[in-house]
XYZ file of C-alpha atoms in Angstrom:
143
model
C 23.441 24.842 -4.422
C 21.180 23.318 -7.063
C 17.404 23.073 -6.943
C 17.309 19.349 -6.129
C 20.329 19.648 -3.833
C 18.417 22.169 -1.695
C 15.640 19.585 -1.114
C 17.792 17.039 0.735
C 16.052 15.512 3.699
C 17.457 15.215 7.183
C 15.909 11.758 7.623
C 18.552 9.064 7.581
C 16.437 5.971 8.354
C 13.758 5.090 5.806
C 13.193 1.532 7.122
C 9.708 2.295 8.494
C 8.484 3.506 5.091
C 7.141 1.611 2.085
C 9.692 1.501 -0.753
C 9.047 1.307 -4.473
C 10.373 1.973 -7.965
C 8.795 3.689 -10.941
C 9.742 3.760 -14.627
C 9.163 6.817 -16.828
C 9.812 6.874 -20.564
C 11.125 10.148 -22.010
C 12.297 11.261 -25.445
C 15.275 13.542 -26.183
C 14.142 13.464 -29.805
C 11.638 11.778 -32.072
C 11.874 10.877 -35.728
C 9.791 12.363 -38.519
C 9.558 11.605 -42.221
C 12.715 9.480 -42.275
C 15.003 7.896 -39.687
C 17.614 10.612 -40.239
C 15.242 13.537 -39.627
C 14.582 14.307 -35.987
C 12.822 16.815 -33.762
C 14.880 17.598 -30.669
C 12.713 17.915 -27.568
C 12.816 19.699 -24.241
C 11.774 17.359 -21.429
C 10.006 18.519 -18.275
C 9.744 15.765 -15.684
C 7.229 16.323 -12.904
C 7.498 14.366 -9.684
C 4.179 14.930 -7.948
C 3.113 14.205 -4.410
C -0.616 13.507 -4.698
C -1.077 13.102 -0.935
C -2.847 15.893 0.881
C -1.263 14.964 4.219
C 1.995 13.005 3.838
C 5.472 13.953 2.644
C 7.075 11.553 0.149
C 10.751 10.871 -0.442
C 12.608 10.337 -3.685
C 15.719 8.296 -2.978
C 17.195 8.122 -6.504
C 16.469 9.394 -10.019
C 18.587 7.660 -12.660
C 18.527 8.687 -16.333
C 19.142 5.985 -18.950
C 19.763 6.392 -22.679
C 18.267 4.381 -25.539
C 20.950 1.704 -25.115
C 20.066 1.235 -21.430
C 23.212 2.934 -20.121
C 22.835 4.926 -16.903
C 24.062 8.318 -18.134
C 23.140 10.588 -15.225
C 21.954 10.495 -11.639
C 19.715 13.483 -10.951
C 19.002 12.515 -7.352
C 21.736 10.708 -5.448
C 20.694 11.516 -1.878
C 17.083 11.419 -0.676
C 14.925 14.498 -1.153
C 11.502 15.327 0.266
C 8.368 16.461 -1.529
C 5.710 18.055 0.660
C 1.997 17.186 0.347
C 0.564 18.358 -2.996
C 3.972 19.683 -4.086
C 5.655 19.072 -7.452
C 9.396 18.888 -8.095
C 10.707 19.178 -11.645
C 13.697 18.004 -13.636
C 14.327 19.818 -16.924
C 16.387 18.343 -19.740
C 17.240 20.973 -22.339
C 16.424 20.536 -26.020
C 20.126 20.673 -26.889
C 20.827 17.706 -24.540
C 20.533 14.794 -26.971
C 22.331 12.214 -24.844
C 19.209 10.233 -23.915
C 17.902 9.581 -27.406
C 14.495 8.429 -28.582
C 14.327 5.581 -26.067
C 15.497 7.389 -22.934
C 13.953 6.675 -19.552
C 14.144 7.294 -15.831
C 13.968 4.933 -12.884
C 12.955 6.502 -9.581
C 13.385 4.896 -6.160
C 10.921 6.322 -3.640
C 9.605 5.872 -0.108
C 6.159 6.707 1.273
C 4.376 6.465 4.617
C 1.495 4.417 3.161
C 0.646 2.887 -0.197
C -2.621 4.766 -0.712
C -1.191 7.772 -2.603
C 1.959 6.814 -4.496
C 4.129 9.443 -6.216
C 3.057 10.420 -9.722
C 5.754 10.717 -12.397
C 4.980 12.527 -15.661
C 7.063 13.904 -18.503
C 6.059 16.540 -21.033
C 8.130 16.684 -24.194
C 7.871 19.797 -26.361
C 9.464 21.225 -29.459
C 8.818 24.245 -31.636
C 10.400 24.905 -34.998
C 9.255 27.980 -36.899
C 5.477 27.819 -36.841
C 5.431 24.078 -36.129
C 5.147 22.690 -32.643
C 4.500 19.426 -30.957
C 4.111 18.205 -27.432
C 3.128 14.994 -25.716
C 2.995 13.442 -22.276
C 4.181 10.180 -20.750
C 3.244 8.804 -17.357
C 5.321 6.609 -15.080
C 4.460 3.083 -14.036
C 5.456 1.249 -10.902
C 7.965 -1.534 -11.460
C 8.466 -4.542 -9.239
C 11.908 -6.122 -8.936
């Protein structure tokens, strides 16, 4: 059983909760010097529950490539994240499927809208004695 699979929730009715969506940009690689030279990146996605008291629920986590194609569903059935807990998704450096314009869309549910889930991604690469890393932060989307 996988890490995210083990976090499935027993709750089947989320109607009493507040629902939302968040967008998170990520990068499988970035360009340097010229368009044909790239740094491949490892992506660590952190899904953080910033509430001290309430559990949050992630209903879906869809991964899109640069062309906007949904290439993978990391969360297909709701999972829980306890107060102050962080759940991670790792995309290996050798996984280049997302591209330089990859992104995630998360569907979530919370008890109240005071402390919404926080979505962050850290991209990192090291080649020889060169290294780079940077962070992106999710934004709530309204559709």
